[in-house]
GROMACS .gro file of C-alpha atoms in nm:
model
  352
    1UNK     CA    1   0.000   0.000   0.000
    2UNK     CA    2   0.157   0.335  -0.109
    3UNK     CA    3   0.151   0.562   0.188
    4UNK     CA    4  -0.138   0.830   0.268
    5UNK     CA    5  -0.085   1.156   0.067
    6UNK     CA    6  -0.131   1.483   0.253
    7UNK     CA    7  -0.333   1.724   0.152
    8UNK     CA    8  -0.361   2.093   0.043
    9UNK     CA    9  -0.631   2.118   0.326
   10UNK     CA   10  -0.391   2.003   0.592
   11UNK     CA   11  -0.085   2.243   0.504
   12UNK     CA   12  -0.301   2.554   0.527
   13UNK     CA   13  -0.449   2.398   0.878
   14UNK     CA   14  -0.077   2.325   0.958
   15UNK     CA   15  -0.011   2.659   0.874
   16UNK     CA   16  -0.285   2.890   1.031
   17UNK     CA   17  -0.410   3.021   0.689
   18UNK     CA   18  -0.751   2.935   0.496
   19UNK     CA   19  -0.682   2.668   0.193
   20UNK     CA   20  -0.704   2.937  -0.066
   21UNK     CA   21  -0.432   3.148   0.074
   22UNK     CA   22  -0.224   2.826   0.106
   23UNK     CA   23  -0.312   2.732  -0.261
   24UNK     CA   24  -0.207   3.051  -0.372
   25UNK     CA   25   0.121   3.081  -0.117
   26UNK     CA   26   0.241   2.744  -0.351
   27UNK     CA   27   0.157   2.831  -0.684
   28UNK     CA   28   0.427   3.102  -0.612
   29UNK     CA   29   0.130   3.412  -0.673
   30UNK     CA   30   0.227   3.559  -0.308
   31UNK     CA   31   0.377   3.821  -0.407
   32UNK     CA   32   0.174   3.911  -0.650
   33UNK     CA   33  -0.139   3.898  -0.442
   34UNK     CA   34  -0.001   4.051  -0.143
   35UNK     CA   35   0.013   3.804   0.080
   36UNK     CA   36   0.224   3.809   0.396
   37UNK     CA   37   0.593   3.741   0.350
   38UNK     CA   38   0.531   3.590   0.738
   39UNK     CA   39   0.197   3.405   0.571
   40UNK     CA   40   0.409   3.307   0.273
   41UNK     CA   41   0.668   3.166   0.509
   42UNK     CA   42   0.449   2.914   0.769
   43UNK     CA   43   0.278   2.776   0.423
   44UNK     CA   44   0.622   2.701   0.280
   45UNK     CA   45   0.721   2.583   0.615
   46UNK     CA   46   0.409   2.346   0.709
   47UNK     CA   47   0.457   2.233   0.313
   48UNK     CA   48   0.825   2.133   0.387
   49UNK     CA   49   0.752   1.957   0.745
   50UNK     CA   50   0.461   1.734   0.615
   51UNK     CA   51   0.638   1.653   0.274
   52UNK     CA   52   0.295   1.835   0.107
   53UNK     CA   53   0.355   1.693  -0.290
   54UNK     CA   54   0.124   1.899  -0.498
   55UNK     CA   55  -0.123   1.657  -0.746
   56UNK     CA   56   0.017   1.684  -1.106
   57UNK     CA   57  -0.316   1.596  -1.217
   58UNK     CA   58  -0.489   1.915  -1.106
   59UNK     CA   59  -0.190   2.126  -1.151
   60UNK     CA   60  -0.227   2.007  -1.484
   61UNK     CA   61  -0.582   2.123  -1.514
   62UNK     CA   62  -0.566   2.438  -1.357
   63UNK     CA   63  -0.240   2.558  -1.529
   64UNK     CA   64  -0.273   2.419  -1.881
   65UNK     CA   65   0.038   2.177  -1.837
   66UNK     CA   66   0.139   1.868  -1.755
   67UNK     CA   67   0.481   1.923  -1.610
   68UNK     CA   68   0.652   1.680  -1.864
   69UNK     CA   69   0.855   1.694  -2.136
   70UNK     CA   70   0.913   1.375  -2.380
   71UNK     CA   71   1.231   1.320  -2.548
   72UNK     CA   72   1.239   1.071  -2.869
   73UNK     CA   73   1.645   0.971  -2.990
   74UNK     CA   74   1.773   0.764  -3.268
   75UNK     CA   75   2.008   0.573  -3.049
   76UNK     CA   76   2.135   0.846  -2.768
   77UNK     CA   77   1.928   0.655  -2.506
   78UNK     CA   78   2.131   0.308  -2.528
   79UNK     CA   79   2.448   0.463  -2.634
   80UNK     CA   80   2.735   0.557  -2.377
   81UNK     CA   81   2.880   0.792  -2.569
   82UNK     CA   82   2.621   1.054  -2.550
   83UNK     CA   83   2.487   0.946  -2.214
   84UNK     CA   84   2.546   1.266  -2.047
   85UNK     CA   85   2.330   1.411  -2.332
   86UNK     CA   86   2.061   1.258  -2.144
   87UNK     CA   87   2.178   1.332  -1.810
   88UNK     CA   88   2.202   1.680  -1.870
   89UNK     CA   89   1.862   1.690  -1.994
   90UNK     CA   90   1.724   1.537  -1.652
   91UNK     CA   91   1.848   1.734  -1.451
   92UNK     CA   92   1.766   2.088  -1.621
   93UNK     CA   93   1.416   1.880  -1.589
   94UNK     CA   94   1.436   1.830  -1.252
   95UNK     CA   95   1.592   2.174  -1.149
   96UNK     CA   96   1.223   2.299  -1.302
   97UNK     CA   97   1.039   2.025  -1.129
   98UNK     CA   98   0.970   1.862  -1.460
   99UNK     CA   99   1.000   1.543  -1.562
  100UNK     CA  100   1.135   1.376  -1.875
  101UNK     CA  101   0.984   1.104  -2.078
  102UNK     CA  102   1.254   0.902  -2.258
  103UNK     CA  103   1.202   0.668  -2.600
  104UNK     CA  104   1.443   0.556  -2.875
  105UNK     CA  105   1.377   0.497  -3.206
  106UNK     CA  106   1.703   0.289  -3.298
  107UNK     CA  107   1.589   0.459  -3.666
  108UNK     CA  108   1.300   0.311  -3.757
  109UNK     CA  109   0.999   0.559  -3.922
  110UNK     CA  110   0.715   0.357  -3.782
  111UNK     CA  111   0.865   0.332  -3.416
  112UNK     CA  112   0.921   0.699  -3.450
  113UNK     CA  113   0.617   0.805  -3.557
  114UNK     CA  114   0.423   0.589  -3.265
  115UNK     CA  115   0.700   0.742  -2.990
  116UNK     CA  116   0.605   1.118  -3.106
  117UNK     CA  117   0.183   1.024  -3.117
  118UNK     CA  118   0.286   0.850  -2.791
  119UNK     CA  119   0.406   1.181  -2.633
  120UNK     CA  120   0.166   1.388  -2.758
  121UNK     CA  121  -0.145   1.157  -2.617
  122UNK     CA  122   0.044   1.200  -2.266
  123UNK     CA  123   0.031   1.567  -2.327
  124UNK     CA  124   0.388   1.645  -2.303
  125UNK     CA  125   0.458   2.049  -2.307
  126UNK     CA  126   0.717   1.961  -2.497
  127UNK     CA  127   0.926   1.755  -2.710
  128UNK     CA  128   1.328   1.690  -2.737
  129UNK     CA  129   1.398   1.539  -3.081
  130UNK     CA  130   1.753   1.389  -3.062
  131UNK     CA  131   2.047   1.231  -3.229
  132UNK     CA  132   2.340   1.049  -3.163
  133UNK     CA  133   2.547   1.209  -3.408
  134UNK     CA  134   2.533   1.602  -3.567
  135UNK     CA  135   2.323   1.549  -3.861
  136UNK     CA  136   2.094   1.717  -4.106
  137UNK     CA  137   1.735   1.558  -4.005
  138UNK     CA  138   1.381   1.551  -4.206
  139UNK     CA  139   1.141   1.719  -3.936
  140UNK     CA  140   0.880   1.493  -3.888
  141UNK     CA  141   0.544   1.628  -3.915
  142UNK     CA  142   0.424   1.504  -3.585
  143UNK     CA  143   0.665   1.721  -3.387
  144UNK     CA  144   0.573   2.038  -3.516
  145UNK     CA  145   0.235   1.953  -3.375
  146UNK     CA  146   0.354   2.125  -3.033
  147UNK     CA  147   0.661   2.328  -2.869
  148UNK     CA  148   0.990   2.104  -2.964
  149UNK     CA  149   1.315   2.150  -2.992
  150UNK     CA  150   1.630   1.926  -3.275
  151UNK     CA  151   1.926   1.835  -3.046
  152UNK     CA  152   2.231   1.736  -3.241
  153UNK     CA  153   2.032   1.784  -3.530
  154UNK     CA  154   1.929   2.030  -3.797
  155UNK     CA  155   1.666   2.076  -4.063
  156UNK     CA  156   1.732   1.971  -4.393
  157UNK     CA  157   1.435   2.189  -4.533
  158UNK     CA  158   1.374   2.538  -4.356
  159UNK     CA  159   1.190   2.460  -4.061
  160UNK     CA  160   1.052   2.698  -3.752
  161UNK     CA  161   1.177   2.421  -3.469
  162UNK     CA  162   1.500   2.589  -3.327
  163UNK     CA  163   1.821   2.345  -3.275
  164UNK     CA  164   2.090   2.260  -3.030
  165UNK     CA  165   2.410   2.139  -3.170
  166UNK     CA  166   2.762   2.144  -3.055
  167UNK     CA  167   2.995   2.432  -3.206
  168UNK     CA  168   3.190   2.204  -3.476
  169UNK     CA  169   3.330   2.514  -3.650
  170UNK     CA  170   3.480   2.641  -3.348
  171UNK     CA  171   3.615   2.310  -3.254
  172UNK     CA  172   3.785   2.294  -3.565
  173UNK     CA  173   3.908   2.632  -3.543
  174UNK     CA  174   4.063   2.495  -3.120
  175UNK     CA  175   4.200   2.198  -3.326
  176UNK     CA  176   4.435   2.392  -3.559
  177UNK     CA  177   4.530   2.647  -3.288
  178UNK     CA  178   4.658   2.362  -3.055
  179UNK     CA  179   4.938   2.260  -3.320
  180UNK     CA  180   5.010   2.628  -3.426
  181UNK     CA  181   5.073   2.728  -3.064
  182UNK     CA  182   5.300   2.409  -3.053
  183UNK     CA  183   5.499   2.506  -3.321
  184UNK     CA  184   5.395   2.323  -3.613
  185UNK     CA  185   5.391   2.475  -3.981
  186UNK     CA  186   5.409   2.241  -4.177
  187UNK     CA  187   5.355   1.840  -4.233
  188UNK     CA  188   5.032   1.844  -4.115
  189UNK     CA  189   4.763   1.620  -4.275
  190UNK     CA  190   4.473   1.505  -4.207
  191UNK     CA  191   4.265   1.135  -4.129
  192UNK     CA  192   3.892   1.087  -4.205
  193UNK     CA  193   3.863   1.401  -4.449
  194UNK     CA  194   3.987   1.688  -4.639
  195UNK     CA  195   4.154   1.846  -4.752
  196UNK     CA  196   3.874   2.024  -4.972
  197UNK     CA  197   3.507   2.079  -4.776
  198UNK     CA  198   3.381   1.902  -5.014
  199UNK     CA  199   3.572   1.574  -4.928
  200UNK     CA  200   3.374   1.392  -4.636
  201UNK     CA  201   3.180   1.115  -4.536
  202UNK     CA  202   2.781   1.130  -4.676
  203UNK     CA  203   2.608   1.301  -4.430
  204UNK     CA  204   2.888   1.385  -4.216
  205UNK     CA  205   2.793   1.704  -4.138
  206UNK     CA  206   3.039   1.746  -3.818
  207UNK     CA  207   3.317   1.678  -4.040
  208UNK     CA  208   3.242   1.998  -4.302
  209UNK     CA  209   3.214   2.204  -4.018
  210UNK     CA  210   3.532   2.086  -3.827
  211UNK     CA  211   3.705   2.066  -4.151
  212UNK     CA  212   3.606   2.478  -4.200
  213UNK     CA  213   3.764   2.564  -3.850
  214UNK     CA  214   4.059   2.358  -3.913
  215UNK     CA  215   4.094   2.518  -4.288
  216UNK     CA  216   4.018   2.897  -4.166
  217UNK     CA  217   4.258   2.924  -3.875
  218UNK     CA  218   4.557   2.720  -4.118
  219UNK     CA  219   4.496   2.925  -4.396
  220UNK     CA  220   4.481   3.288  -4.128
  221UNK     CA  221   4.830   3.167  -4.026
  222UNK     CA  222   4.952   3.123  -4.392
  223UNK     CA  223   5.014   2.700  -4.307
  224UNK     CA  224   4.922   2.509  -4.577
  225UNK     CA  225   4.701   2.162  -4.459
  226UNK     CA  226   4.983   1.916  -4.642
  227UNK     CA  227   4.715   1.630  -4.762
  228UNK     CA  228   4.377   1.511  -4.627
  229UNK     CA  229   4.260   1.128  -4.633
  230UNK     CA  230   3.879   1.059  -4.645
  231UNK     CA  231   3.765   0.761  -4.491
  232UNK     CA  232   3.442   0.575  -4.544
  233UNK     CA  233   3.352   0.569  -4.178
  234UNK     CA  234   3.506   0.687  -3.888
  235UNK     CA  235   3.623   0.369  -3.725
  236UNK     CA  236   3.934   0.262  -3.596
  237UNK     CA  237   4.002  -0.013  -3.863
  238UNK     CA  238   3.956   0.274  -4.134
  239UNK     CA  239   4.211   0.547  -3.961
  240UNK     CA  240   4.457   0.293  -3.920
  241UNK     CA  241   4.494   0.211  -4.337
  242UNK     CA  242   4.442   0.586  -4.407
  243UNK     CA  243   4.759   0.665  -4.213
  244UNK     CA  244   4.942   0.342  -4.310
  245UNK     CA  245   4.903   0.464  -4.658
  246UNK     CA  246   4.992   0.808  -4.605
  247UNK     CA  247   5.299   0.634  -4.419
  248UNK     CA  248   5.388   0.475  -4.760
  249UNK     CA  249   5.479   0.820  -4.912
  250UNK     CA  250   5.549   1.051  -4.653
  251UNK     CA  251   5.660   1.129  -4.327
  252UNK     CA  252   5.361   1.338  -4.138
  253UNK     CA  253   5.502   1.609  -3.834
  254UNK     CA  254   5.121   1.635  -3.717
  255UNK     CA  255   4.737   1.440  -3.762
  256UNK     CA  256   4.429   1.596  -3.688
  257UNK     CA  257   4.191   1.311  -3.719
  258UNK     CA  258   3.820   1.411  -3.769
  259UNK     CA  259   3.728   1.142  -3.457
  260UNK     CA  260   3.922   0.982  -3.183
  261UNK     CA  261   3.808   0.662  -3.297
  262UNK     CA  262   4.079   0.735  -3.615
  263UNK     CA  263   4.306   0.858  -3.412
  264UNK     CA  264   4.332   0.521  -3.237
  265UNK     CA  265   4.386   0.290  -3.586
  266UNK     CA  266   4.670   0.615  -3.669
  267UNK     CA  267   4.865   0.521  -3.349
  268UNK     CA  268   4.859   0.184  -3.421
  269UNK     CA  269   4.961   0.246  -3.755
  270UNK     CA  270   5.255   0.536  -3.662
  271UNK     CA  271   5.368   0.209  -3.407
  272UNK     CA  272   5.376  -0.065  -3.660
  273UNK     CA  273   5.667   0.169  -3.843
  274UNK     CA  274   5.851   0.254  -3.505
  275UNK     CA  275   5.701   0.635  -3.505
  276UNK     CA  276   5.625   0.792  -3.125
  277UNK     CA  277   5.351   0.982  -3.037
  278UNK     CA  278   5.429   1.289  -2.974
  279UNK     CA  279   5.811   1.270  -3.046
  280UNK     CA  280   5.827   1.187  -3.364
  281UNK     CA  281   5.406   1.284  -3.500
  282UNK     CA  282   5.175   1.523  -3.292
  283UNK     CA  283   4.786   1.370  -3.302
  284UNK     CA  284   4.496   1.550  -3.188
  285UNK     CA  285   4.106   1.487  -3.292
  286UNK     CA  286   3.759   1.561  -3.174
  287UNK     CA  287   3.497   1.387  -2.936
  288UNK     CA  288   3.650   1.285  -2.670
  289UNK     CA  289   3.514   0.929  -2.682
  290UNK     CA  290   3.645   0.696  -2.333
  291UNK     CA  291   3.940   0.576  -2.513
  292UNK     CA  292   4.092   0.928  -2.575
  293UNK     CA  293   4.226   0.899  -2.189
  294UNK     CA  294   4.288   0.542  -2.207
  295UNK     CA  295   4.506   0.490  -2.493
  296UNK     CA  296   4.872   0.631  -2.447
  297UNK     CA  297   4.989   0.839  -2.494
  298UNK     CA  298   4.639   1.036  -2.386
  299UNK     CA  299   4.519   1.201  -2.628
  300UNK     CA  300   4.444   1.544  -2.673
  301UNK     CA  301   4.096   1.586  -2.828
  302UNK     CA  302   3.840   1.848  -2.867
  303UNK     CA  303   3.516   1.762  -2.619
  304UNK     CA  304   3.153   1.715  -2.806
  305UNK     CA  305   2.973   1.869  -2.497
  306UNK     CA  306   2.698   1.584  -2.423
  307UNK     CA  307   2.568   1.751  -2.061
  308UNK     CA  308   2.591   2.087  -2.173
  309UNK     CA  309   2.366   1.994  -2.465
  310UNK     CA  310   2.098   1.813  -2.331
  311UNK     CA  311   2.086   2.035  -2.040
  312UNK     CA  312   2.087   2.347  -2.345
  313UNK     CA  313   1.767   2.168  -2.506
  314UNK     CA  314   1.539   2.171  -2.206
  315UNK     CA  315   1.633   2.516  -2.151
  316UNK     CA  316   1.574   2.611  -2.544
  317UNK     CA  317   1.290   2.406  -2.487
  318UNK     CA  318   1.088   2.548  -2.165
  319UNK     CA  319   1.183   2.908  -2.361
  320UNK     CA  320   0.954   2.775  -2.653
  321UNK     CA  321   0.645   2.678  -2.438
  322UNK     CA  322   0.653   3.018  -2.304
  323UNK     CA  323   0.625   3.191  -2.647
  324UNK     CA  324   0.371   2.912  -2.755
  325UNK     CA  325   0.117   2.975  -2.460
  326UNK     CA  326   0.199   3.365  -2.529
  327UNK     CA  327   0.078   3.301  -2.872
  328UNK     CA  328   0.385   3.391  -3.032
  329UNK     CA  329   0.518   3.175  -3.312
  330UNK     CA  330   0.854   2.962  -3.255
  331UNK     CA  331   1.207   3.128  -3.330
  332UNK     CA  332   1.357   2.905  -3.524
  333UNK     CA  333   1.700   2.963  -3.416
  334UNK     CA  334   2.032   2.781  -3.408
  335UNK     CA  335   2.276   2.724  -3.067
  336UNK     CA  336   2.599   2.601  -3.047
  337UNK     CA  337   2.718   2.491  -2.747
  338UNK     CA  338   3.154   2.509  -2.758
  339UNK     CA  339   3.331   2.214  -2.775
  340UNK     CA  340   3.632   2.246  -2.508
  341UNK     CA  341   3.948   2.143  -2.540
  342UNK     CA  342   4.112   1.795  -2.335
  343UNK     CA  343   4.481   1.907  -2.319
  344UNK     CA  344   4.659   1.539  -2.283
  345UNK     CA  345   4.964   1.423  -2.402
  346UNK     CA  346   4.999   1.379  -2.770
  347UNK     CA  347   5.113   1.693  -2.918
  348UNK     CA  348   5.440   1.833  -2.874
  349UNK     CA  349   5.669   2.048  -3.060
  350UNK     CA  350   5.794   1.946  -3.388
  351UNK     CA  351   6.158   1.781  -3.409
  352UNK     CA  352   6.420   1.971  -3.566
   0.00000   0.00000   0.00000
């Protein structure tokens, strides 16, 4: 048996006040009704001593919302990687007293469109739209239904739903400043793309951005990017033959590898031929995936921001409800969130 719930009636007789006042004392309108700061006090007091737990159900009614937000992934919810995506949206829930209602799609149109219709029958306020990786998404028509919000995701067609992605360019830009301050001017290639924009992955939208960064600050300090290697996929298998080919021809003084993942089949590669890390090549790459501070050296990588992100969306979100219940239409906008640097061990100064 779940234990008795108290009641609104027996805070305000806990508290000396008539139920109304005590109603109004917690739906935070004391203030603006004039009530008491001593009144407001005993109600928050007697509210606190019997663990008082407002019903969501009325709340709901009187107020127009249900205190929840929903938020539908691809694949963030199962993946470790972008756990703290998640985690950061919790607990910008929770700091509002919200809570979050989590579903993954793992991709599939059908599943997606039932999570969404899902959602909306609960009456969500709103609704997080997620993915694992920074891509360009088609907006399904069932989320523009209500307030919502693209995390690590944009529009591929113009689109009112504002997004929440990390700051690629900018990452790219920290990337290429880390080996200039180092020294480096010149050997410096790079694993997984490049060296034109144009030469990525399909839909690797993370890499044309990173690739812009590392291009613009290069090409500010008059260092020319020495050779670019696209790869398929960003897996380790697929860094590792990029660099062992590049190995064939040349000898690199610096990588910048588009994902740690590649950066972990180029050490293994710059090993097989009896090359150090940092000694002999610098490395540095983006993510910061778990194996960045295992392998070793460590690696020095550029952070994809999971917390800050997810906690970013519910605020971006909880913004949007406001202008919807104001009557105001959605703003549409785009924030990045900056990618910080993890400072490690595998860049150094060139050799003479």
């Amino acid at each position: 048996m779940s234990p008795r719930r108290v009641t609104l009636a027996e805070v305000a007789e806990h508290a000396g006040v008539s139920r109304t006042t005590a109603s109004l004392v917690l739906a935070g309108r004391a203030r603006e009704l004039r009530i008491s700061q001593s009144v407001e006090q005993r109600v928050v007091e007697a509210a606190r001593e019997l663990a008082y737990r407002p019903n969501a159900m009325s709340v709901g009614l009187r107020t127009g919302m249900s205190r929840t937000l929903g938020f539908v992934s691809d694949t963030v919810a199962t993946s470790r990687l972008a756990g703290d995506m998640i985690k950061g949206a919790l607990e910008a829930a929770r700091e509002q007293g919200l809570m979050l209602f989590i579903g993954e799609t793992e991709g599939e149109a059908d599943l997606e469109r039932g999570l969404l219709q899902a959602m909306h029958d609960r009456q969500v306020d709103g609704i997080i739209f997620a993915s694992m990786f920074t891509r360009a998404v088609k907006v399904p028509a069932a989320l523009t239904a209500g307030p919502a919000v693209l995390l690590n995701a944009v529009p591929k067609r113009t689109s009112p739903l504002s997004s929440v992605v990390p700051d690629e360019v900018e990452a790219g830009r920290s990337a290429a400043r880390v080996l200039l301050e180092a020294g480096h001017r010149d050997g410096i290639h790079l694993i997984g793309a490049g060296p034109r924009l144009r030469d990525v992955p399909p839909e690797a939208l993370a890499g044309v951005q990173r690739l812009t960064g590392i291009s613009e600050v290069l090409a500010g300090a008059r260092v020319r990017i020495a050779g670019g290697h696209v790869c398929v996929d960003w897996q380790p298998e697929h860094g590792y033959e990029a660099t062992r080919q590049l190995l064939e021809d040349t000898r690199p003084r610096a990588l910048i590898c588009l994902n740690d993942r590649l950066a972990v089949g180029a050490y293994q590669a710059l090993d097989d031929v009896g090359l150090k890390v940092p000694s002999d090549v610098s490395v540095i790459s983006f993510d910061d995936h778990p194996v960045a501070s295992w392998i070793r050296p460590k690696l020095t990588t550029v952070a994809l921001p999971h917390y800050d992100l997810g906690h970013k969306a519910v605020e971006v979100l909880l913004a949007e409800i406001d202008r919807n219940r104001e009557g105001t239409p959605p703003r549409g906008e785009t924030y990045r969130v900056s990618m910080p640097v993890r400072t490690r061990d595998s860049v150094a100064a060139p050799d003479a």
